[in-house]
Short mmCIF file of C-alpha atoms and ligand atoms in Angstrom, two decimals:
data_model
loop_
_atom_site.label_atom_id
_atom_site.label_comp_id
_atom_site.label_asym_id
_atom_site.label_seq_id
_atom_site.Cartn_x
_atom_site.Cartn_y
_atom_site.Cartn_z
CA MET A 1 -49.10 -51.58 -169.48
CA ARG A 2 -51.20 -48.89 -167.77
CA PRO A 3 -52.65 -46.78 -170.40
CA THR A 4 -51.38 -42.96 -170.60
CA ILE A 5 -53.92 -39.86 -171.23
CA GLY A 6 -52.28 -36.81 -172.96
CA VAL A 7 -53.33 -33.41 -172.62
CA LEU A 8 -52.67 -30.86 -175.37
CA ALA A 9 -50.25 -28.30 -173.55
CA LEU A 10 -50.14 -25.56 -175.96
CA GLN A 11 -52.72 -23.03 -174.50
CA GLY A 12 -56.03 -23.21 -172.15
CA ASP A 13 -56.70 -24.93 -168.73
CA PHE A 14 -54.63 -27.99 -169.21
CA ALA A 15 -53.12 -28.11 -165.79
CA GLU A 16 -56.74 -28.35 -164.61
CA HIS A 17 -57.20 -31.47 -166.39
CA LEU A 18 -53.87 -33.06 -165.58
CA ALA A 19 -54.84 -32.47 -161.84
CA THR A 20 -57.94 -34.19 -162.03
CA LEU A 21 -56.35 -36.98 -163.85
CA ASP A 22 -53.67 -37.38 -161.03
CA ARG A 23 -56.53 -36.99 -158.26
CA LEU A 24 -57.86 -40.10 -159.91
CA GLY A 25 -54.49 -41.80 -160.48
CA VAL A 26 -54.77 -41.69 -163.89
CA ALA A 27 -51.19 -41.67 -165.62
CA ALA A 28 -51.45 -38.52 -167.81
CA ARG A 29 -48.63 -36.17 -169.61
CA GLU A 30 -48.61 -33.20 -171.50
CA VAL A 31 -48.65 -33.29 -174.94
CA ARG A 32 -46.70 -30.46 -177.26
CA THR A 33 -45.08 -32.52 -180.23
CA ALA A 34 -45.79 -34.97 -182.34
CA ARG A 35 -43.56 -37.54 -179.97
CA ASP A 36 -45.29 -36.72 -177.11
CA LEU A 37 -48.63 -37.94 -179.01
CA ARG A 38 -46.75 -41.21 -180.00
CA SER A 39 -46.47 -41.92 -176.02
CA VAL A 40 -50.31 -41.50 -175.13
CA ASP A 41 -53.18 -43.81 -175.66
CA GLY A 42 -55.86 -41.31 -175.44
CA LEU A 43 -55.98 -37.68 -175.45
CA ILE A 44 -57.62 -34.10 -173.86
CA LEU A 45 -58.15 -31.28 -176.00
CA PRO A 46 -58.56 -28.59 -173.21
CA GLY A 47 -60.78 -25.13 -172.88
CA GLY A 48 -58.84 -22.15 -174.28
CA GLU A 49 -59.27 -19.88 -177.04
CA SER A 50 -60.02 -22.23 -180.12
CA THR A 51 -58.05 -20.01 -182.85
CA THR A 52 -55.31 -19.78 -180.31
CA ILE A 53 -54.79 -23.48 -179.93
CA GLY A 54 -55.86 -24.05 -183.65
CA ARG A 55 -52.93 -21.74 -184.82
CA LEU A 56 -50.46 -23.74 -182.64
CA LEU A 57 -51.46 -27.02 -183.41
CA GLU A 58 -50.48 -25.90 -187.00
CA ARG A 59 -47.34 -24.37 -185.89
CA PHE A 60 -46.54 -27.52 -184.23
CA ASP A 61 -47.04 -29.97 -186.76
CA LEU A 62 -49.68 -31.67 -184.87
CA VAL A 63 -52.82 -31.48 -187.01
CA GLU A 64 -52.44 -34.43 -189.37
CA PRO A 65 -50.88 -36.50 -186.31
CA ILE A 66 -53.84 -36.08 -184.01
CA ARG A 67 -56.22 -36.34 -187.09
CA ALA A 68 -54.74 -39.98 -187.97
CA ARG A 69 -54.25 -41.38 -184.32
CA VAL A 70 -58.28 -40.66 -183.65
CA GLN A 71 -59.09 -42.05 -187.12
CA ALA A 72 -57.18 -45.20 -186.12
CA GLY A 73 -59.31 -45.26 -183.06
CA MET A 74 -57.53 -43.25 -180.30
CA PRO A 75 -60.12 -41.75 -177.64
CA VAL A 76 -59.99 -37.92 -177.60
CA TRP A 77 -62.07 -35.68 -175.39
CA GLY A 78 -62.50 -31.75 -176.14
CA THR A 79 -64.05 -29.26 -173.49
CA CYS A 80 -65.11 -25.89 -174.72
CA ALA A 81 -62.47 -24.73 -177.15
CA GLY A 82 -61.47 -28.49 -177.40
CA LEU A 83 -65.07 -29.34 -178.86
CA ILE A 84 -64.90 -26.26 -181.17
CA LEU A 85 -61.55 -27.96 -182.53
CA LEU A 86 -63.22 -31.36 -182.90
CA ALA A 87 -66.02 -30.26 -184.63
CA ARG A 88 -66.37 -30.66 -188.43
CA ASP A 89 -67.72 -26.79 -188.59
CA VAL A 90 -68.06 -23.65 -187.15
CA ASP A 91 -71.09 -21.60 -187.30
CA PRO A 92 -70.20 -18.91 -190.37
CA GLU A 93 -71.65 -15.90 -188.22
CA THR A 94 -69.13 -16.84 -185.22
CA ARG A 95 -66.06 -18.56 -187.17
CA ALA A 96 -63.02 -16.75 -186.85
CA ARG A 97 -61.28 -15.62 -190.18
CA HIS A 98 -58.47 -18.39 -189.37
CA GLN A 99 -60.63 -21.00 -187.37
CA LEU A 100 -58.90 -24.45 -187.56
CA VAL A 101 -61.22 -27.44 -187.15
CA LEU A 102 -60.19 -31.09 -186.96
CA GLY A 103 -63.53 -32.44 -188.64
CA LEU A 104 -63.20 -35.84 -185.84
CA ILE A 105 -66.87 -34.79 -184.82
CA HIS A 106 -69.89 -34.72 -187.53
CA ALA A 107 -71.01 -31.40 -185.86
CA VAL A 108 -71.44 -27.81 -186.32
CA VAL A 109 -70.73 -25.60 -183.11
CA ARG A 110 -71.61 -21.96 -182.34
CA ARG A 111 -68.80 -20.27 -180.48
CA ASN A 112 -69.81 -17.88 -177.66
CA ALA A 113 -73.15 -18.79 -177.80
CA PHE A 114 -74.58 -17.55 -174.68
CA GLY A 115 -73.66 -13.70 -175.34
CA SER A 116 -72.36 -11.53 -173.38
CA GLN A 117 -74.99 -11.79 -170.52
CA ARG A 118 -74.37 -15.24 -169.82
CA GLU A 119 -70.93 -15.24 -170.50
CA SER A 120 -70.02 -17.54 -167.80
CA PHE A 121 -72.72 -19.73 -165.84
CA GLU A 122 -73.25 -22.83 -164.35
CA CYS A 123 -75.99 -25.40 -164.06
CA ASP A 124 -77.18 -29.34 -163.26
CA LEU A 125 -76.87 -31.62 -166.11
CA LEU A 126 -77.51 -35.28 -166.65
CA VAL A 127 -74.76 -36.62 -168.65
CA GLU A 128 -76.04 -39.74 -170.24
CA PRO A 129 -73.02 -42.41 -169.79
CA LEU A 130 -72.55 -40.94 -165.93
CA GLY A 131 -76.12 -41.65 -165.05
CA PRO A 132 -77.73 -39.56 -161.84
CA PRO A 133 -76.97 -37.62 -160.01
CA PRO A 134 -76.17 -34.57 -162.43
CA ILE A 135 -72.75 -33.02 -162.92
CA ARG A 136 -72.11 -29.30 -162.01
CA ALA A 137 -71.56 -28.15 -165.59
CA VAL A 138 -69.42 -24.75 -165.72
CA PHE A 139 -69.87 -23.21 -169.12
CA ILE A 140 -67.52 -19.97 -169.85
CA ARG A 141 -67.68 -18.23 -173.03
CA ALA A 142 -68.88 -21.73 -174.08
CA PRO A 143 -70.39 -23.08 -177.75
CA VAL A 144 -73.15 -24.96 -178.09
CA VAL A 145 -73.62 -27.63 -180.69
CA SER A 146 -76.09 -26.32 -183.57
CA ALA A 147 -76.28 -29.56 -185.84
CA ILE A 148 -75.46 -33.15 -185.94
CA GLY A 149 -74.85 -35.60 -188.16
CA PRO A 150 -76.66 -39.03 -187.72
CA THR A 151 -73.51 -40.58 -186.59
CA VAL A 152 -73.29 -38.19 -183.17
CA GLU A 153 -74.87 -39.34 -180.23
CA VAL A 154 -75.93 -36.26 -177.65
CA LEU A 155 -74.68 -37.38 -174.02
CA ALA A 156 -76.16 -34.24 -172.29
CA ARG A 157 -78.53 -31.20 -173.12
CA LEU A 158 -79.74 -27.99 -171.43
CA PRO A 159 -82.86 -27.80 -170.21
CA ASP A 160 -84.20 -26.25 -173.84
CA GLY A 161 -82.82 -29.33 -175.90
CA THR A 162 -79.66 -27.54 -177.05
CA PRO A 163 -76.94 -30.24 -177.31
CA VAL A 164 -73.45 -29.51 -174.89
CA ALA A 165 -72.18 -32.44 -175.20
CA VAL A 166 -71.41 -34.90 -178.31
CA ARG A 167 -70.08 -38.40 -178.90
CA GLN A 168 -69.08 -39.86 -182.33
CA GLY A 169 -67.40 -43.27 -181.70
CA ASN A 170 -64.01 -42.67 -179.77
CA ALA A 171 -64.47 -38.50 -180.28
CA ILE A 172 -66.42 -37.00 -177.22
CA GLY A 173 -67.17 -32.97 -177.00
CA THR A 174 -68.18 -31.26 -174.51
CA ALA A 175 -69.30 -27.22 -174.22
CA PHE A 176 -68.53 -27.31 -170.72
CA HIS A 177 -65.77 -27.69 -168.15
CA PRO A 178 -65.84 -31.07 -165.65
CA GLU A 179 -62.01 -30.41 -165.01
CA LEU A 180 -63.09 -26.96 -163.18
CA THR A 181 -65.48 -28.86 -160.49
CA GLU A 182 -64.50 -31.69 -157.90
CA ASP A 183 -66.74 -34.17 -159.43
CA ALA A 184 -64.50 -36.31 -161.43
CA ARG A 185 -66.84 -38.75 -162.69
CA PHE A 186 -66.43 -37.56 -166.31
CA HIS A 187 -62.52 -37.87 -166.21
CA ALA A 188 -62.81 -41.47 -164.77
CA TRP A 189 -65.43 -42.32 -167.52
CA PHE A 190 -63.46 -41.07 -170.51
CA ALA A 191 -60.24 -42.85 -168.61
CA ALA A 192 -62.04 -46.24 -168.56
CA LEU A 193 -62.95 -45.60 -172.44
CA VAL A 194 -58.96 -45.47 -172.93
CA GLU A 195 -58.43 -48.31 -171.04
CA CYS A 196 -60.77 -50.28 -173.26
CA SER A 197 -59.45 -49.10 -176.46
CA SER A 198 -55.77 -49.75 -175.47
CA VAL A 199 -56.41 -53.36 -174.55
CA GLY A 200 -58.35 -53.83 -177.84
CA ALA A 201 -55.12 -52.57 -179.71
CA ALA A 202 -52.70 -54.69 -177.53
N1 LIG B 301 -64.86 -18.98 -176.63
C1 LIG B 301 -63.73 -19.86 -176.66
C2 LIG B 301 -63.45 -20.16 -178.04
O1 LIG B 301 -64.12 -19.93 -179.14
C3 LIG B 301 -64.11 -20.97 -175.86
C4 LIG B 301 -63.99 -20.76 -174.21
C5 LIG B 301 -63.45 -21.98 -173.44
O2 LIG B 301 -62.71 -22.65 -174.00
N2 LIG B 301 -63.57 -21.83 -172.15
O3 LIG B 301 -62.49 -20.92 -178.44
#
């Protein structure tokens, strides 16, 4: 059976992720309930507003089901707000009063790390598993990773060394939005990871 990638579709730019997966010919579907989650082999948490998505995850009873699936090995990838949700903690200065984190990547993130001057910007970034050429990374009110644990691999850094893409085993987080560019290499890489893990689980 061909694996299916779920895209959490509660708030944020889930449609752009689905469109990119569709362009690649990867089977994908929206995830809104624990039942939807059971039918997917990998999950993308989109960009949006982490506090809103967090509240909706609670309201739709998805927090524990997502944690359990990822802890059991299901690949998960969070972009921007999705990275914040995957982290273990949010820098206290930038943490909202009600800020859910799933704690699936041993990292601390700082929200809206680029301030109002550079709320949104783009740059070329070398992403380790994709190799050259670099990808065009789009940052929108983006977080950065401010601390990582020993089990976390850095996949991409800004020129000043700040980590903006991280991986802890089957959990991946990017501060930028590959779904907003034409370059589908990051999605293709994630789809390959999902394929390997679902073959391993079969
Ligand atoms: N600033 C948003 C947050 O903290 C994330 C922005 C995004 O996902 N593009 O949730």
